[in-house]
């Protein structure tokens, strides 16, 4: 029988590319959509880990994409044409709202749907207790090459640190860590000359959308990359405004 796939996402243009690619291969597809975490809750959670001074520096970069929306829309249209992806979800898609991936209501809805696999893309981190309650395999798409670039803005940091060979995406099993699960598939991608921190996630996602569908087959068969990618492992966040400007001026990486 064809596999039944569930997706958990908070929505957005980049996740839509993955959802559409999965739907093209797996017609039995359910999308559970959680609301995005509020900006205030996100900042408070990040500040507890990094401190408010660091957050004050990161915040302008977090919201900077709004200032260049028209240019971003033009670049996103180019990506859709070049890579045959779509950043818009089809009307006929089975989308089911849930309060959060960590809410008991989601676990109940997932149990009722009984998918063969749960695919995370643009979703909040699942708690260990949530993962323990999910019967099927759980995989995630990460716009970064692990273990080197875990967390946020993997593409930007790879270029900022002079590692274009590590600019790409990863599909991995989900464990309780941040992008630390066993790698199923990876792809090194290529940015355009005008791409910036505001477009790297979309560039990488567009080039990895089809790989996500292929990785589902590997995950359902219980296979992972052998050997596993090795190297230093670090969790990254948004750059501060002053760090971003400094890197742009020194390296031409924006």
PDB file of C-alpha atoms in Angstrom:
ATOM      1  CA  UNK A   1       0.000   0.000   0.000  1.00  0.00           C
ATOM      2  CA  UNK A   2       1.203   3.586  -0.621  1.00  0.00           C
ATOM      3  CA  UNK A   3       2.700   5.235   2.438  1.00  0.00           C
ATOM      4  CA  UNK A   4       0.652   7.650   4.515  1.00  0.00           C
ATOM      5  CA  UNK A   5       2.635  10.771   5.416  1.00  0.00           C
ATOM      6  CA  UNK A   6       1.847  13.485   7.962  1.00  0.00           C
ATOM      7  CA  UNK A   7       3.562  16.873   8.038  1.00  0.00           C
ATOM      8  CA  UNK A   8       3.829  19.219  11.006  1.00  0.00           C
ATOM      9  CA  UNK A   9       4.546  22.850  10.123  1.00  0.00           C
ATOM     10  CA  UNK A  10       3.879  26.408  11.206  1.00  0.00           C
ATOM     11  CA  UNK A  11       3.417  27.354   7.551  1.00  0.00           C
ATOM     12  CA  UNK A  12       5.339  29.755   5.363  1.00  0.00           C
ATOM     13  CA  UNK A  13       6.742  29.887   1.842  1.00  0.00           C
ATOM     14  CA  UNK A  14       9.795  27.688   2.426  1.00  0.00           C
ATOM     15  CA  UNK A  15       7.878  24.836   4.127  1.00  0.00           C
ATOM     16  CA  UNK A  16       5.275  24.979   1.360  1.00  0.00           C
ATOM     17  CA  UNK A  17       7.916  23.853  -1.151  1.00  0.00           C
ATOM     18  CA  UNK A  18       8.565  20.705   0.884  1.00  0.00           C
ATOM     19  CA  UNK A  19       4.871  20.014   1.409  1.00  0.00           C
ATOM     20  CA  UNK A  20       4.187  20.286  -2.322  1.00  0.00           C
ATOM     21  CA  UNK A  21       7.111  17.991  -3.159  1.00  0.00           C
ATOM     22  CA  UNK A  22       5.886  15.380  -0.677  1.00  0.00           C
ATOM     23  CA  UNK A  23       2.337  15.617  -1.985  1.00  0.00           C
ATOM     24  CA  UNK A  24       3.535  14.957  -5.528  1.00  0.00           C
ATOM     25  CA  UNK A  25       4.966  11.632  -4.356  1.00  0.00           C
ATOM     26  CA  UNK A  26       2.547  10.693  -1.561  1.00  0.00           C
ATOM     27  CA  UNK A  27      -1.078  11.417  -2.301  1.00  0.00           C
ATOM     28  CA  UNK A  28      -2.136  10.315   1.185  1.00  0.00           C
ATOM     29  CA  UNK A  29      -0.777  13.415   2.888  1.00  0.00           C
ATOM     30  CA  UNK A  30      -2.086  15.191   5.981  1.00  0.00           C
ATOM     31  CA  UNK A  31      -0.724  18.551   7.109  1.00  0.00           C
ATOM     32  CA  UNK A  32      -0.979  19.471  10.775  1.00  0.00           C
ATOM     33  CA  UNK A  33      -0.514  23.210  11.093  1.00  0.00           C
ATOM     34  CA  UNK A  34       0.467  24.852  14.356  1.00  0.00           C
ATOM     35  CA  UNK A  35       0.420  28.641  14.854  1.00  0.00           C
ATOM     36  CA  UNK A  36       3.844  30.289  14.777  1.00  0.00           C
ATOM     37  CA  UNK A  37       5.347  31.001  18.183  1.00  0.00           C
ATOM     38  CA  UNK A  38       4.646  34.582  19.221  1.00  0.00           C
ATOM     39  CA  UNK A  39       7.518  37.011  18.810  1.00  0.00           C
ATOM     40  CA  UNK A  40       7.444  37.840  22.512  1.00  0.00           C
ATOM     41  CA  UNK A  41       7.612  34.202  23.623  1.00  0.00           C
ATOM     42  CA  UNK A  42      10.410  33.524  21.143  1.00  0.00           C
ATOM     43  CA  UNK A  43      12.496  36.481  22.360  1.00  0.00           C
ATOM     44  CA  UNK A  44      12.033  35.607  26.031  1.00  0.00           C
ATOM     45  CA  UNK A  45      13.026  31.994  25.436  1.00  0.00           C
ATOM     46  CA  UNK A  46      16.090  33.031  23.441  1.00  0.00           C
ATOM     47  CA  UNK A  47      17.072  35.673  26.021  1.00  0.00           C
ATOM     48  CA  UNK A  48      17.110  33.077  28.791  1.00  0.00           C
ATOM     49  CA  UNK A  49      19.821  31.286  26.853  1.00  0.00           C
ATOM     50  CA  UNK A  50      21.810  34.115  25.255  1.00  0.00           C
ATOM     51  CA  UNK A  51      20.988  37.241  27.261  1.00  0.00           C
ATOM     52  CA  UNK A  52      19.073  40.365  26.295  1.00  0.00           C
ATOM     53  CA  UNK A  53      22.093  42.233  24.856  1.00  0.00           C
ATOM     54  CA  UNK A  54      22.627  39.500  22.290  1.00  0.00           C
ATOM     55  CA  UNK A  55      18.907  39.435  21.502  1.00  0.00           C
ATOM     56  CA  UNK A  56      18.858  43.219  21.034  1.00  0.00           C
ATOM     57  CA  UNK A  57      21.562  42.799  18.414  1.00  0.00           C
ATOM     58  CA  UNK A  58      19.837  39.893  16.680  1.00  0.00           C
ATOM     59  CA  UNK A  59      16.344  41.404  16.531  1.00  0.00           C
ATOM     60  CA  UNK A  60      16.945  43.871  13.645  1.00  0.00           C
ATOM     61  CA  UNK A  61      18.270  41.016  11.497  1.00  0.00           C
ATOM     62  CA  UNK A  62      15.261  38.841  12.395  1.00  0.00           C
ATOM     63  CA  UNK A  63      12.809  41.405  11.057  1.00  0.00           C
ATOM     64  CA  UNK A  64      14.968  42.847   8.269  1.00  0.00           C
ATOM     65  CA  UNK A  65      13.335  40.800   5.521  1.00  0.00           C
ATOM     66  CA  UNK A  66      10.211  42.950   5.776  1.00  0.00           C
ATOM     67  CA  UNK A  67      12.171  45.960   4.532  1.00  0.00           C
ATOM     68  CA  UNK A  68      13.042  44.283   1.238  1.00  0.00           C
ATOM     69  CA  UNK A  69       9.869  42.324   0.541  1.00  0.00           C
ATOM     70  CA  UNK A  70       9.535  43.314  -3.125  1.00  0.00           C
ATOM     71  CA  UNK A  71      13.078  42.202  -3.913  1.00  0.00           C
ATOM     72  CA  UNK A  72      12.535  38.971  -2.004  1.00  0.00           C
ATOM     73  CA  UNK A  73       9.330  38.227  -3.898  1.00  0.00           C
ATOM     74  CA  UNK A  74      11.178  38.620  -7.202  1.00  0.00           C
ATOM     75  CA  UNK A  75      13.922  36.226  -6.062  1.00  0.00           C
ATOM     76  CA  UNK A  76      11.372  33.715  -4.774  1.00  0.00           C
ATOM     77  CA  UNK A  77       9.601  33.761  -8.138  1.00  0.00           C
ATOM     78  CA  UNK A  78      12.945  33.001  -9.809  1.00  0.00           C
ATOM     79  CA  UNK A  79      13.454  30.021  -7.502  1.00  0.00           C
ATOM     80  CA  UNK A  80       9.997  28.646  -8.276  1.00  0.00           C
ATOM     81  CA  UNK A  81      10.681  28.807 -11.997  1.00  0.00           C
ATOM     82  CA  UNK A  82      14.233  27.462 -11.913  1.00  0.00           C
ATOM     83  CA  UNK A  83      13.645  24.539  -9.562  1.00  0.00           C
ATOM     84  CA  UNK A  84      10.033  23.721 -10.392  1.00  0.00           C
ATOM     85  CA  UNK A  85       8.775  24.313  -6.859  1.00  0.00           C
ATOM     86  CA  UNK A  86       5.796  26.172  -5.456  1.00  0.00           C
ATOM     87  CA  UNK A  87       5.667  28.326  -2.345  1.00  0.00           C
ATOM     88  CA  UNK A  88       1.862  28.215  -2.259  1.00  0.00           C
ATOM     89  CA  UNK A  89      -0.122  25.329  -0.808  1.00  0.00           C
ATOM     90  CA  UNK A  90      -2.919  23.911  -2.988  1.00  0.00           C
ATOM     91  CA  UNK A  91      -6.520  24.502  -1.924  1.00  0.00           C
ATOM     92  CA  UNK A  92      -7.350  20.787  -1.914  1.00  0.00           C
ATOM     93  CA  UNK A  93      -4.727  19.926   0.695  1.00  0.00           C
ATOM     94  CA  UNK A  94      -5.907  18.250   3.905  1.00  0.00           C
ATOM     95  CA  UNK A  95      -4.799  20.820   6.516  1.00  0.00           C
ATOM     96  CA  UNK A  96      -5.722  20.275  10.161  1.00  0.00           C
ATOM     97  CA  UNK A  97      -5.004  23.014  12.734  1.00  0.00           C
ATOM     98  CA  UNK A  98      -3.462  22.016  16.076  1.00  0.00           C
ATOM     99  CA  UNK A  99      -2.560  24.228  19.070  1.00  0.00           C
ATOM    100  CA  UNK A 100       1.069  23.083  19.020  1.00  0.00           C
ATOM    101  CA  UNK A 101       3.130  20.050  18.133  1.00  0.00           C
ATOM    102  CA  UNK A 102       3.682  19.595  21.869  1.00  0.00           C
ATOM    103  CA  UNK A 103      -0.011  19.828  22.762  1.00  0.00           C
ATOM    104  CA  UNK A 104      -1.863  16.609  23.690  1.00  0.00           C
ATOM    105  CA  UNK A 105      -4.437  17.491  21.023  1.00  0.00           C
ATOM    106  CA  UNK A 106      -1.786  16.995  18.345  1.00  0.00           C
ATOM    107  CA  UNK A 107      -0.778  13.602  19.710  1.00  0.00           C
ATOM    108  CA  UNK A 108      -4.417  12.533  19.709  1.00  0.00           C
ATOM    109  CA  UNK A 109      -4.937  13.784  16.154  1.00  0.00           C
ATOM    110  CA  UNK A 110      -1.749  12.054  14.994  1.00  0.00           C
ATOM    111  CA  UNK A 111      -2.791   8.775  16.608  1.00  0.00           C
ATOM    112  CA  UNK A 112      -6.151   8.988  14.857  1.00  0.00           C
ATOM    113  CA  UNK A 113      -4.501   9.632  11.496  1.00  0.00           C
ATOM    114  CA  UNK A 114      -1.969   6.788  12.080  1.00  0.00           C
ATOM    115  CA  UNK A 115       0.590   7.902   9.441  1.00  0.00           C
ATOM    116  CA  UNK A 116       3.585   5.787   8.502  1.00  0.00           C
ATOM    117  CA  UNK A 117       5.883   8.784   9.031  1.00  0.00           C
ATOM    118  CA  UNK A 118       5.788  12.309  10.449  1.00  0.00           C
ATOM    119  CA  UNK A 119       7.785  14.964   8.562  1.00  0.00           C
ATOM    120  CA  UNK A 120       8.669  18.199  10.344  1.00  0.00           C
ATOM    121  CA  UNK A 121       9.349  21.341   8.335  1.00  0.00           C
ATOM    122  CA  UNK A 122       9.271  24.806   9.844  1.00  0.00           C
ATOM    123  CA  UNK A 123       7.815  23.466  13.094  1.00  0.00           C
ATOM    124  CA  UNK A 124       8.755  24.120  16.699  1.00  0.00           C
ATOM    125  CA  UNK A 125      11.019  21.647  18.460  1.00  0.00           C
ATOM    126  CA  UNK A 126       9.223  18.639  19.857  1.00  0.00           C
ATOM    127  CA  UNK A 127       9.815  17.818  23.510  1.00  0.00           C
ATOM    128  CA  UNK A 128      11.244  14.448  24.464  1.00  0.00           C
ATOM    129  CA  UNK A 129       7.894  13.482  26.007  1.00  0.00           C
ATOM    130  CA  UNK A 130       6.160  14.307  22.714  1.00  0.00           C
ATOM    131  CA  UNK A 131       8.633  12.241  20.707  1.00  0.00           C
ATOM    132  CA  UNK A 132       8.189   9.322  23.102  1.00  0.00           C
ATOM    133  CA  UNK A 133       4.440   9.429  22.475  1.00  0.00           C
ATOM    134  CA  UNK A 134       4.734   9.259  18.667  1.00  0.00           C
ATOM    135  CA  UNK A 135       4.632   5.718  17.296  1.00  0.00           C
ATOM    136  CA  UNK A 136       5.883   6.388  13.754  1.00  0.00           C
ATOM    137  CA  UNK A 137       9.317   7.594  12.588  1.00  0.00           C
ATOM    138  CA  UNK A 138       9.837  11.353  12.794  1.00  0.00           C
ATOM    139  CA  UNK A 139      12.152  13.185  10.370  1.00  0.00           C
ATOM    140  CA  UNK A 140      12.988  16.838   9.851  1.00  0.00           C
ATOM    141  CA  UNK A 141      14.249  19.069   7.048  1.00  0.00           C
ATOM    142  CA  UNK A 142      16.994  21.442   8.158  1.00  0.00           C
ATOM    143  CA  UNK A 143      18.335  24.215   5.901  1.00  0.00           C
ATOM    144  CA  UNK A 144      21.942  23.617   6.935  1.00  0.00           C
ATOM    145  CA  UNK A 145      24.584  20.911   6.770  1.00  0.00           C
ATOM    146  CA  UNK A 146      24.839  18.999  10.034  1.00  0.00           C
ATOM    147  CA  UNK A 147      26.644  18.402  12.279  1.00  0.00           C
ATOM    148  CA  UNK A 148      28.563  21.584  11.391  1.00  0.00           C
ATOM    149  CA  UNK A 149      25.660  24.032  11.109  1.00  0.00           C
ATOM    150  CA  UNK A 150      22.810  23.199  13.455  1.00  0.00           C
ATOM    151  CA  UNK A 151      20.127  25.678  14.517  1.00  0.00           C
ATOM    152  CA  UNK A 152      19.324  28.784  12.477  1.00  0.00           C
ATOM    153  CA  UNK A 153      20.708  30.330   9.277  1.00  0.00           C
ATOM    154  CA  UNK A 154      22.948  27.407   8.345  1.00  0.00           C
ATOM    155  CA  UNK A 155      23.459  28.682   4.811  1.00  0.00           C
ATOM    156  CA  UNK A 156      24.440  32.163   5.919  1.00  0.00           C
ATOM    157  CA  UNK A 157      26.908  30.916   8.517  1.00  0.00           C
ATOM    158  CA  UNK A 158      28.541  28.501   6.072  1.00  0.00           C
ATOM    159  CA  UNK A 159      29.277  31.386   3.698  1.00  0.00           C
ATOM    160  CA  UNK A 160      30.204  33.787   6.494  1.00  0.00           C
ATOM    161  CA  UNK A 161      32.807  31.295   7.735  1.00  0.00           C
ATOM    162  CA  UNK A 162      34.208  30.622   4.276  1.00  0.00           C
ATOM    163  CA  UNK A 163      32.668  27.162   3.891  1.00  0.00           C
ATOM    164  CA  UNK A 164      30.587  27.215   0.680  1.00  0.00           C
ATOM    165  CA  UNK A 165      31.188  23.455   0.549  1.00  0.00           C
ATOM    166  CA  UNK A 166      28.870  23.219   3.574  1.00  0.00           C
ATOM    167  CA  UNK A 167      26.082  25.383   2.142  1.00  0.00           C
ATOM    168  CA  UNK A 168      23.124  23.041   1.851  1.00  0.00           C
ATOM    169  CA  UNK A 169      20.351  21.071   3.511  1.00  0.00           C
ATOM    170  CA  UNK A 170      19.892  17.974   5.651  1.00  0.00           C
ATOM    171  CA  UNK A 171      17.064  15.512   6.230  1.00  0.00           C
ATOM    172  CA  UNK A 172      17.535  13.737   9.535  1.00  0.00           C
ATOM    173  CA  UNK A 173      15.782  11.665  12.133  1.00  0.00           C
ATOM    174  CA  UNK A 174      14.472  13.681  15.037  1.00  0.00           C
ATOM    175  CA  UNK A 175      15.772  13.206  18.552  1.00  0.00           C
ATOM    176  CA  UNK A 176      15.637  15.453  21.613  1.00  0.00           C
ATOM    177  CA  UNK A 177      18.571  17.597  20.448  1.00  0.00           C
ATOM    178  CA  UNK A 178      18.698  20.523  18.014  1.00  0.00           C
ATOM    179  CA  UNK A 179      19.298  19.012  14.558  1.00  0.00           C
ATOM    180  CA  UNK A 180      21.352  16.201  16.108  1.00  0.00           C
ATOM    181  CA  UNK A 181      19.480  13.155  14.802  1.00  0.00           C
ATOM    182  CA  UNK A 182      20.946  10.578  12.419  1.00  0.00           C
ATOM    183  CA  UNK A 183      21.306  11.996   8.909  1.00  0.00           C
ATOM    184  CA  UNK A 184      19.225  10.356   6.177  1.00  0.00           C
ATOM    185  CA  UNK A 185      20.307  12.563   3.266  1.00  0.00           C
ATOM    186  CA  UNK A 186      22.232  15.771   2.578  1.00  0.00           C
ATOM    187  CA  UNK A 187      22.763  18.030  -0.398  1.00  0.00           C
ATOM    188  CA  UNK A 188      25.298  20.790  -1.000  1.00  0.00           C
ATOM    189  CA  UNK A 189      23.510  23.665  -2.742  1.00  0.00           C
ATOM    190  CA  UNK A 190      24.511  26.782  -4.651  1.00  0.00           C
ATOM    191  CA  UNK A 191      23.506  30.335  -3.723  1.00  0.00           C
ATOM    192  CA  UNK A 192      23.042  33.075  -6.271  1.00  0.00           C
ATOM    193  CA  UNK A 193      25.288  36.150  -6.290  1.00  0.00           C
ATOM    194  CA  UNK A 194      22.539  38.357  -4.851  1.00  0.00           C
ATOM    195  CA  UNK A 195      21.344  35.998  -2.120  1.00  0.00           C
ATOM    196  CA  UNK A 196      21.474  37.157   1.489  1.00  0.00           C
ATOM    197  CA  UNK A 197      20.530  35.923   4.927  1.00  0.00           C
ATOM    198  CA  UNK A 198      16.929  36.706   3.979  1.00  0.00           C
ATOM    199  CA  UNK A 199      16.871  34.276   1.035  1.00  0.00           C
ATOM    200  CA  UNK A 200      19.284  31.452   1.915  1.00  0.00           C
ATOM    201  CA  UNK A 201      16.639  29.309   3.593  1.00  0.00           C
ATOM    202  CA  UNK A 202      14.423  29.481   0.503  1.00  0.00           C
ATOM    203  CA  UNK A 203      17.341  28.845  -1.878  1.00  0.00           C
ATOM    204  CA  UNK A 204      18.389  25.726   0.018  1.00  0.00           C
ATOM    205  CA  UNK A 205      14.828  24.483   0.430  1.00  0.00           C
ATOM    206  CA  UNK A 206      14.090  24.892  -3.274  1.00  0.00           C
ATOM    207  CA  UNK A 207      17.139  22.814  -4.190  1.00  0.00           C
ATOM    208  CA  UNK A 208      16.364  20.125  -1.583  1.00  0.00           C
ATOM    209  CA  UNK A 209      12.602  19.725  -2.075  1.00  0.00           C
ATOM    210  CA  UNK A 210      12.848  16.613  -4.249  1.00  0.00           C
ATOM    211  CA  UNK A 211      15.498  15.136  -1.967  1.00  0.00           C
ATOM    212  CA  UNK A 212      13.004  15.298   0.893  1.00  0.00           C
ATOM    213  CA  UNK A 213      10.614  13.010  -0.970  1.00  0.00           C
ATOM    214  CA  UNK A 214      13.413  10.534  -1.706  1.00  0.00           C
ATOM    215  CA  UNK A 215      14.536  10.653   1.932  1.00  0.00           C
ATOM    216  CA  UNK A 216      11.074   9.591   3.076  1.00  0.00           C
ATOM    217  CA  UNK A 217      11.535   6.278   1.270  1.00  0.00           C
ATOM    218  CA  UNK A 218      14.893   5.835   2.985  1.00  0.00           C
ATOM    219  CA  UNK A 219      13.414   6.645   6.390  1.00  0.00           C
ATOM    220  CA  UNK A 220      10.505   4.244   5.897  1.00  0.00           C
ATOM    221  CA  UNK A 221      13.031   1.521   5.073  1.00  0.00           C
ATOM    222  CA  UNK A 222      14.998   2.355   8.232  1.00  0.00           C
ATOM    223  CA  UNK A 223      18.073   3.523   6.340  1.00  0.00           C
ATOM    224  CA  UNK A 224      20.418   6.429   7.124  1.00  0.00           C
ATOM    225  CA  UNK A 225      23.615   7.701   5.510  1.00  0.00           C
ATOM    226  CA  UNK A 226      26.548   5.369   6.091  1.00  0.00           C
ATOM    227  CA  UNK A 227      28.966   6.621   7.203  1.00  0.00           C
ATOM    228  CA  UNK A 228      27.327   9.466   9.052  1.00  0.00           C
ATOM    229  CA  UNK A 229      28.642  12.983   8.328  1.00  0.00           C
ATOM    230  CA  UNK A 230      31.380  13.907  10.786  1.00  0.00           C
ATOM    231  CA  UNK A 231      33.000  17.117  11.958  1.00  0.00           C
ATOM    232  CA  UNK A 232      32.630  19.835  14.571  1.00  0.00           C
ATOM    233  CA  UNK A 233      29.100  20.430  15.804  1.00  0.00           C
ATOM    234  CA  UNK A 234      27.694  23.796  16.843  1.00  0.00           C
ATOM    235  CA  UNK A 235      24.273  25.356  17.229  1.00  0.00           C
ATOM    236  CA  UNK A 236      23.931  28.736  15.479  1.00  0.00           C
ATOM    237  CA  UNK A 237      21.460  31.588  15.891  1.00  0.00           C
ATOM    238  CA  UNK A 238      20.805  34.875  14.100  1.00  0.00           C
ATOM    239  CA  UNK A 239      23.858  37.129  13.787  1.00  0.00           C
ATOM    240  CA  UNK A 240      23.784  40.422  15.633  1.00  0.00           C
ATOM    241  CA  UNK A 241      23.261  43.535  13.531  1.00  0.00           C
ATOM    242  CA  UNK A 242      26.851  44.642  14.088  1.00  0.00           C
ATOM    243  CA  UNK A 243      28.196  41.162  13.340  1.00  0.00           C
ATOM    244  CA  UNK A 244      26.117  40.929  10.160  1.00  0.00           C
ATOM    245  CA  UNK A 245      27.292  44.341   8.908  1.00  0.00           C
ATOM    246  CA  UNK A 246      30.905  43.543   9.775  1.00  0.00           C
ATOM    247  CA  UNK A 247      30.796  40.237   7.904  1.00  0.00           C
ATOM    248  CA  UNK A 248      29.166  41.927   4.947  1.00  0.00           C
ATOM    249  CA  UNK A 249      31.837  44.589   4.750  1.00  0.00           C
ATOM    250  CA  UNK A 250      34.755  42.165   5.242  1.00  0.00           C
ATOM    251  CA  UNK A 251      33.594  39.158   3.236  1.00  0.00           C
ATOM    252  CA  UNK A 252      30.758  40.445   1.075  1.00  0.00           C
ATOM    253  CA  UNK A 253      28.415  37.963   2.764  1.00  0.00           C
ATOM    254  CA  UNK A 254      25.105  39.549   3.650  1.00  0.00           C
TER     255      UNK A 254
END
